[in-house]
Short mmCIF file of C-alpha atoms in Angstrom, two decimals:
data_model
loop_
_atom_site.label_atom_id
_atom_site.label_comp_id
_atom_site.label_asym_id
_atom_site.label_seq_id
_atom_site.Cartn_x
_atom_site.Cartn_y
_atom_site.Cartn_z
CA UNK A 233 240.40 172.46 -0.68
CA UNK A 234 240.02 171.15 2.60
CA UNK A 235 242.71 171.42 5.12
CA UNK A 236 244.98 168.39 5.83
CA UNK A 237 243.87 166.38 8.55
CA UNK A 238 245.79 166.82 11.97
CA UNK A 239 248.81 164.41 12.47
CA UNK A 240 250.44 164.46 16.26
CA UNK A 241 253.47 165.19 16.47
CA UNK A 242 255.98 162.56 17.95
CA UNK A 243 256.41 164.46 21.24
CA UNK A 244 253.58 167.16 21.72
CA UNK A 245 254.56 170.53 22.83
CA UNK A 246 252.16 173.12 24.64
CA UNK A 247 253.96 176.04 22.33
CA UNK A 248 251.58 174.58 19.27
CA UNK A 249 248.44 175.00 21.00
CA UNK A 250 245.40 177.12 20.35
CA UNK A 251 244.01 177.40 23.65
CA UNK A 252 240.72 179.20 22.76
CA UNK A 253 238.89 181.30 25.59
CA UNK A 254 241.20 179.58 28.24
CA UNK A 255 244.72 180.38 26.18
CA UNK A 256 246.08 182.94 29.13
CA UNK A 257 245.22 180.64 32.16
CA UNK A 258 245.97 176.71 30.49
CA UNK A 259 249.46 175.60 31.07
CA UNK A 260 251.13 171.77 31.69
CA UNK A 261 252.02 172.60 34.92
CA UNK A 262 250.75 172.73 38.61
CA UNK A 263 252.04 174.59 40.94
CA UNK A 264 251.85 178.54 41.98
CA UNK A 265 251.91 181.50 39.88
CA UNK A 266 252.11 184.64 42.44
CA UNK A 267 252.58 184.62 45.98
CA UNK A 268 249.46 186.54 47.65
CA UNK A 269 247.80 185.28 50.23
CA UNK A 270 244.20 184.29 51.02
CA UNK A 271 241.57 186.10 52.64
CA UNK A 272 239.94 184.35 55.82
CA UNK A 273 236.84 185.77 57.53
CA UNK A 274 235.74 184.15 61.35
CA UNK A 275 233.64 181.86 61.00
CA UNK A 276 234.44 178.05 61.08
CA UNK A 277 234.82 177.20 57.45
CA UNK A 278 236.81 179.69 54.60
CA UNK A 279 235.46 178.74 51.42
CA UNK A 280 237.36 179.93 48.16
CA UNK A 281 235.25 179.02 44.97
CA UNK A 282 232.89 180.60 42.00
CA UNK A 283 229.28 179.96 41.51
CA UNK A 284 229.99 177.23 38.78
CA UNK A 285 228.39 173.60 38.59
CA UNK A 286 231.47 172.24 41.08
CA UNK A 287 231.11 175.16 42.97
CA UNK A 288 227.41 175.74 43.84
CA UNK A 289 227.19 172.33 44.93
CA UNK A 290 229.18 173.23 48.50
CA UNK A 291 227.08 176.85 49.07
CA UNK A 292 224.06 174.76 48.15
CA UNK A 293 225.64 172.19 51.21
CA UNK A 294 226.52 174.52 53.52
CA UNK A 295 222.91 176.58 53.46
CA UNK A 296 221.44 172.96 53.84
CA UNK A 297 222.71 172.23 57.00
CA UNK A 298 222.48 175.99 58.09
CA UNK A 299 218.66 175.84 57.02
CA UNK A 300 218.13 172.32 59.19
CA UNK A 301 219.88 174.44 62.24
CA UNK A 302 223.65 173.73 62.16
CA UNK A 303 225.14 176.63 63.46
CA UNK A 304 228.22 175.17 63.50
CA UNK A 305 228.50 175.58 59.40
CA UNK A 306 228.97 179.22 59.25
CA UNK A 307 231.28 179.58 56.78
CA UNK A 308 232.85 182.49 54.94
CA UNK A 309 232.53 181.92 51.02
CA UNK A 310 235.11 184.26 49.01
CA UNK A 311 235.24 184.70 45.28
CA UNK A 312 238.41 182.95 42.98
CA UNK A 313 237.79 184.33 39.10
CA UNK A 314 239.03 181.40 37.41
CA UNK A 315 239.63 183.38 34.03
CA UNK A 316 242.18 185.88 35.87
CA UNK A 317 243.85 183.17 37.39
CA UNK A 318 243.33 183.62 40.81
CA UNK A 319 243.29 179.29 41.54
CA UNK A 320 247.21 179.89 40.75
CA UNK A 321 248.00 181.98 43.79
CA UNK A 322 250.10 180.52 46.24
CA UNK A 323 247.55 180.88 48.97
CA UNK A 324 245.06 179.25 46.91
CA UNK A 325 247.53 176.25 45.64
CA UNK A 326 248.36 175.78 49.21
CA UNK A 327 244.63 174.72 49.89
CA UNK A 328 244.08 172.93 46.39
CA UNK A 329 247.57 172.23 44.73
CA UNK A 330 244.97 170.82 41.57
CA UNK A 331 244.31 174.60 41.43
CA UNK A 332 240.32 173.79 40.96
CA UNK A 333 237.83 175.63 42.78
CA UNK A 334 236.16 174.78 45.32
CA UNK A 335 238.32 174.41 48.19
CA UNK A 336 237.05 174.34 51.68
CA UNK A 337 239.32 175.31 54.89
CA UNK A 338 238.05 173.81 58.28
CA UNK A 339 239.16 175.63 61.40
CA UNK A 340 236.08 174.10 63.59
CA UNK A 341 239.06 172.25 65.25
CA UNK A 342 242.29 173.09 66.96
CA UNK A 343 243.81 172.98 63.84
CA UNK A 344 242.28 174.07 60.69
CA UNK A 345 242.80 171.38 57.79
CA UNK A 346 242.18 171.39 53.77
CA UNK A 347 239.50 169.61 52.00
CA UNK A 348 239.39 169.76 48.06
CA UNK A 349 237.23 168.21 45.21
CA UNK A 350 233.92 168.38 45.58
CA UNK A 351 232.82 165.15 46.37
CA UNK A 352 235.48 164.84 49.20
CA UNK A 353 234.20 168.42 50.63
CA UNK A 354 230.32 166.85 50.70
CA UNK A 355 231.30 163.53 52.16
CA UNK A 356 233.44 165.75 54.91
CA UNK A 357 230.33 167.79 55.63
CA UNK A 358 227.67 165.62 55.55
CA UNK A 359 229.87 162.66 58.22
CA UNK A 360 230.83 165.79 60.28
CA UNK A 361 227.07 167.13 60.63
CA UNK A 362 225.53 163.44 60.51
CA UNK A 363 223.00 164.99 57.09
CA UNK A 364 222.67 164.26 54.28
CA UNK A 365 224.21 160.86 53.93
CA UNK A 366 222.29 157.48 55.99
CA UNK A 367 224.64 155.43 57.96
CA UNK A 368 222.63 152.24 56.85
CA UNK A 369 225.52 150.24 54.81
CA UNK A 370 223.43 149.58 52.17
CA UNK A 371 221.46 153.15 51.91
CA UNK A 372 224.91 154.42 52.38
CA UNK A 373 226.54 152.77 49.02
CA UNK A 374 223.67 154.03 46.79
CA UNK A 375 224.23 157.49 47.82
CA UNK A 376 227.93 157.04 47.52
CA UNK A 377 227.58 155.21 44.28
CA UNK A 378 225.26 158.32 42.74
CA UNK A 379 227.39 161.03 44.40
CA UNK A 380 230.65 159.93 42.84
CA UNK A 381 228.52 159.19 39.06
CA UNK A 382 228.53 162.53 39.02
CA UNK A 383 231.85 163.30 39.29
CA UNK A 384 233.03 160.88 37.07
CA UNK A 385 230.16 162.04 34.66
CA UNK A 386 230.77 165.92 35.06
CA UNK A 387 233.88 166.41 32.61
CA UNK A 388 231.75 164.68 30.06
CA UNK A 389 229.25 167.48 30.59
CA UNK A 390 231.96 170.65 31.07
CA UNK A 391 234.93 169.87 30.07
CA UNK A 392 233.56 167.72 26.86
CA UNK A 393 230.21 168.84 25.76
CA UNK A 394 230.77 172.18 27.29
CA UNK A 395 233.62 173.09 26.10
CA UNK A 396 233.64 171.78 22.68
CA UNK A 397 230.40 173.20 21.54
CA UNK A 398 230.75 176.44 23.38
CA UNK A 399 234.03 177.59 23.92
CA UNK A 400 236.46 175.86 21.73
CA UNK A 401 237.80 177.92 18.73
CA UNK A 402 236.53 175.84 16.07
CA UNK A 403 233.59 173.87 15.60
CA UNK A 404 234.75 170.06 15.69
CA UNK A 405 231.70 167.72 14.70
CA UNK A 406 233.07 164.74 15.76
CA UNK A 407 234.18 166.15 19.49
CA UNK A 408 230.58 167.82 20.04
CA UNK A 409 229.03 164.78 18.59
CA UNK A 410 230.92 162.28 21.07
CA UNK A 411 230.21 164.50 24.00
CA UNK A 412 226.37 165.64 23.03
CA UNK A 413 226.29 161.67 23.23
CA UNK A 414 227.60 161.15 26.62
CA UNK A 415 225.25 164.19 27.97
CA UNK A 416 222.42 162.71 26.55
CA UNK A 417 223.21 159.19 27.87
CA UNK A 418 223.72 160.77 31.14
CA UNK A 419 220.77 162.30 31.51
CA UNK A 420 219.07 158.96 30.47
CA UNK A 421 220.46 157.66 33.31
CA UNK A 422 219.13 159.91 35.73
CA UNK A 423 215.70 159.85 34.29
CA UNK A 424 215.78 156.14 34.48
CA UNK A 425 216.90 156.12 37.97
CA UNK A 426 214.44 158.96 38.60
CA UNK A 427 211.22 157.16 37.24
CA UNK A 428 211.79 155.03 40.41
CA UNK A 429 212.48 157.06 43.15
CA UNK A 430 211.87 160.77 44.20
CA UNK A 431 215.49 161.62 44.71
CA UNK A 432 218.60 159.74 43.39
CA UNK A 433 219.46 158.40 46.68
CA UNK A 434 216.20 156.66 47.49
CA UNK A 435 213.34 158.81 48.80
CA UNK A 436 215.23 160.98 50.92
CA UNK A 437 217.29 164.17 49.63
CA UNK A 438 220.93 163.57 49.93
CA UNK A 439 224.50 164.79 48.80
CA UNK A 440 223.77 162.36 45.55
CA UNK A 441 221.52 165.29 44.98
CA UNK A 442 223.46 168.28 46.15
CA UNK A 443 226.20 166.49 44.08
CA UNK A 444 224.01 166.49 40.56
CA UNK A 445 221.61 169.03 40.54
CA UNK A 446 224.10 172.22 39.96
CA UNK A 447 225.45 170.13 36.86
CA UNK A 448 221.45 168.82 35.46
CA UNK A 449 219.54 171.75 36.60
CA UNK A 450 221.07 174.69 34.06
CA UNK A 451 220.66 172.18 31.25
CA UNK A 452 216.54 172.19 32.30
CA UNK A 453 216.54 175.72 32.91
CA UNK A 454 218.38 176.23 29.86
CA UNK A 455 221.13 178.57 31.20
CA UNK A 456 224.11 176.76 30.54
CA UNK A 457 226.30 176.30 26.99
CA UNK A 458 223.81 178.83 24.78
CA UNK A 459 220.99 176.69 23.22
CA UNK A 460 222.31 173.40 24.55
CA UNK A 461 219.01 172.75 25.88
CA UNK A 462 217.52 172.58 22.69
CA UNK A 463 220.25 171.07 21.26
CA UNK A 464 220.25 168.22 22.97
CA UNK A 465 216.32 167.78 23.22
CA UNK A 466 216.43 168.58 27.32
CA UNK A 467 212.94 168.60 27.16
CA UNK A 468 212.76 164.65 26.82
CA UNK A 469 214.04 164.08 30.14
CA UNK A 470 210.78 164.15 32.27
CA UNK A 471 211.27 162.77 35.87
CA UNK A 472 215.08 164.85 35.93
CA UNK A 473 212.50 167.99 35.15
CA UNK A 474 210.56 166.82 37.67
CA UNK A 475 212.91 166.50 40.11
CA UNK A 476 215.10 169.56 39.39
CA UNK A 477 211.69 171.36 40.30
CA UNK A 478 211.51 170.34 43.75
CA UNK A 479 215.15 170.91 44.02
CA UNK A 480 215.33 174.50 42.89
CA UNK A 481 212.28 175.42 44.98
CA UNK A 482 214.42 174.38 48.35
CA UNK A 483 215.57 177.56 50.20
CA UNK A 484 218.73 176.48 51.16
CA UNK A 485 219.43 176.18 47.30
CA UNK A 486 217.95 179.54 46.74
CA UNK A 487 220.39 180.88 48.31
CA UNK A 488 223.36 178.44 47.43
CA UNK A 489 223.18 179.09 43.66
CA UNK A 490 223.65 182.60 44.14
CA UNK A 491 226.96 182.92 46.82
CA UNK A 492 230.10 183.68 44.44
CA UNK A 493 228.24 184.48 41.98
CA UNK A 494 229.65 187.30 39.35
CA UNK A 495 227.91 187.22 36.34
CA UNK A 496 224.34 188.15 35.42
CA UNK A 497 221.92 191.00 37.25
CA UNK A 498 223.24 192.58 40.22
CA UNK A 499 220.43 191.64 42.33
CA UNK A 500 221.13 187.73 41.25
CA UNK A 501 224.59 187.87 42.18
CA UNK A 502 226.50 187.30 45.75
CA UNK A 503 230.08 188.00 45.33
CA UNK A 504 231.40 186.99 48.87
CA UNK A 505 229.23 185.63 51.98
CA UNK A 506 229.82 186.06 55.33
CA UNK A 507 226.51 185.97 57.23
CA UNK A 508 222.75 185.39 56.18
CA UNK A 509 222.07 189.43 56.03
CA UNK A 510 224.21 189.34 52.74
CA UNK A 511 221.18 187.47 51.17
CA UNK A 512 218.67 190.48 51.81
CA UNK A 513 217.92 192.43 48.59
CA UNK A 514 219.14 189.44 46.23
CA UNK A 515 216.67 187.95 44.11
CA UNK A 516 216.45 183.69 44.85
CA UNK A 517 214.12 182.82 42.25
#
């Protein structure tokens, strides 16, 4: 016999829930967990983060303007494992109080200020460094416009697709087939856009693309969600292949995909960064 379809409750309670892989960390509530402080090394920016999609786009940021000569972006790039809970330390809440890596601390200035989400943290960069983003009004609003598609478009791909055909407890077909939708449909719309221009952004490499390649790229390499590549017929997507190619072959995001990294071969991984000698020995390919 099949088992009775779900019914909501009146008022929903958080004590009924099966929270899967993320049951010891999901909770209803902001706010801190356990007062410890954060670590902060001496260079201008303290970033706290993990090598995921949201976070490699900031490393990949921050290498970019060290790679075009920025001095000035030294930063110091320290680990948060999101499965132990480590976003719900009061150090960390008091720089996010979403609790979501990454979160950037600036200290170039007299006095050091916050910057969370990663869209705000590549806008912040790229106006304070004058990269990466044109000051042309129009060239301007495209960037914009594809930068913040893909964080609209990013829970679709983690928190939806991801999550429901990977990591949720039970196989729902109508949850992975909603979201395997919305991926595909996504990438559709980057292939579209990219059959007309080398980058997202026009034909110059911008934070559109910093913004979208962490989240596109593992789907192309096939690294990310088991077989969701073949799932979801990657393979079809032509000019985002294309264009994840150039991407990946960039030094700056070489390096960038690797810094908080903690999973994988030793040699691939980059726990905390503090200068460019942390790269030597790691494998960037």
């Amino acid at each position: 016999m099949a088992d009775s379809p779900y019914v909501p409750p009146k008022v929903w309670s958080p004590d009924t829930v099966n929270g899967g892989r993320f049951a010891t960390i999901n909770r209803p509530t902001a706010g801190a967990r356990e007062e410890k402080d954060l670590p902060v090394g001496e260079h201008p920016f303290q970033l706290y983060s993990l090598a995921t999609p949201n976070g490699v786009k900031v490393t990949i940021m921050l290498e970019e303007l060290l790679e075009a000569g920025h001095k000035g972006a030294e930063y110091d790039a320290w680990t948060v494992n999101i499965s132990e809970g480590e976003q719900f330390t009061s150090g960390f809440v008091g720089v996010n109080p979403n609790s979501k890596i990454p979160a950037l601390l600036d200290r170039s200035g007299e006095t050091p200020f916050r910057i969370f989400e990663s869209g705000a943290i590549l806008v912040h960069l790229a106006e304070k460094f004058g990269l990466f983003l044109p000051t042309d009004p129009a060239a301007r609003a495209e960037v914009l416009s594809w930068t913040f598609w893909q964080v609209a478009s990013g829970p679709f791909m983690g928190g939806g697709f991801g999550h429901f055909y990977a990591y949720a407890p039970e196989k729902i077909e109508y949850a992975i087939d909603r979201y395997a939708m919305e991926t595909k449909r996504i990438f559709d719309v980057a292939d579209q856009r990219l059959a007309q221009s080398r980058f997202l952004g026009g034909e110059e490499y911008t934070i559109a693309d910093i913004a979208n390649f962490p989240w596109l790229a593992p789907f192309v390499f096939g690294t990310i969600y088991n077989d969701a590549k073949t799932f979801l017929s990657i393979d079809e997507y032509k000019n985002v292949a294309r264009w994840v190619e150039e991407i990946a072959a960039r030094p700056a995001v070489k390096r960038g995909r690797i810094v908080n990294k903690v999973w994988g071969e030793p040699d691939t991984q980059l726990r905390e960064r503090h200068s460019a000698a942390d790269f030597e020995g790691k494998r960037l390919d």
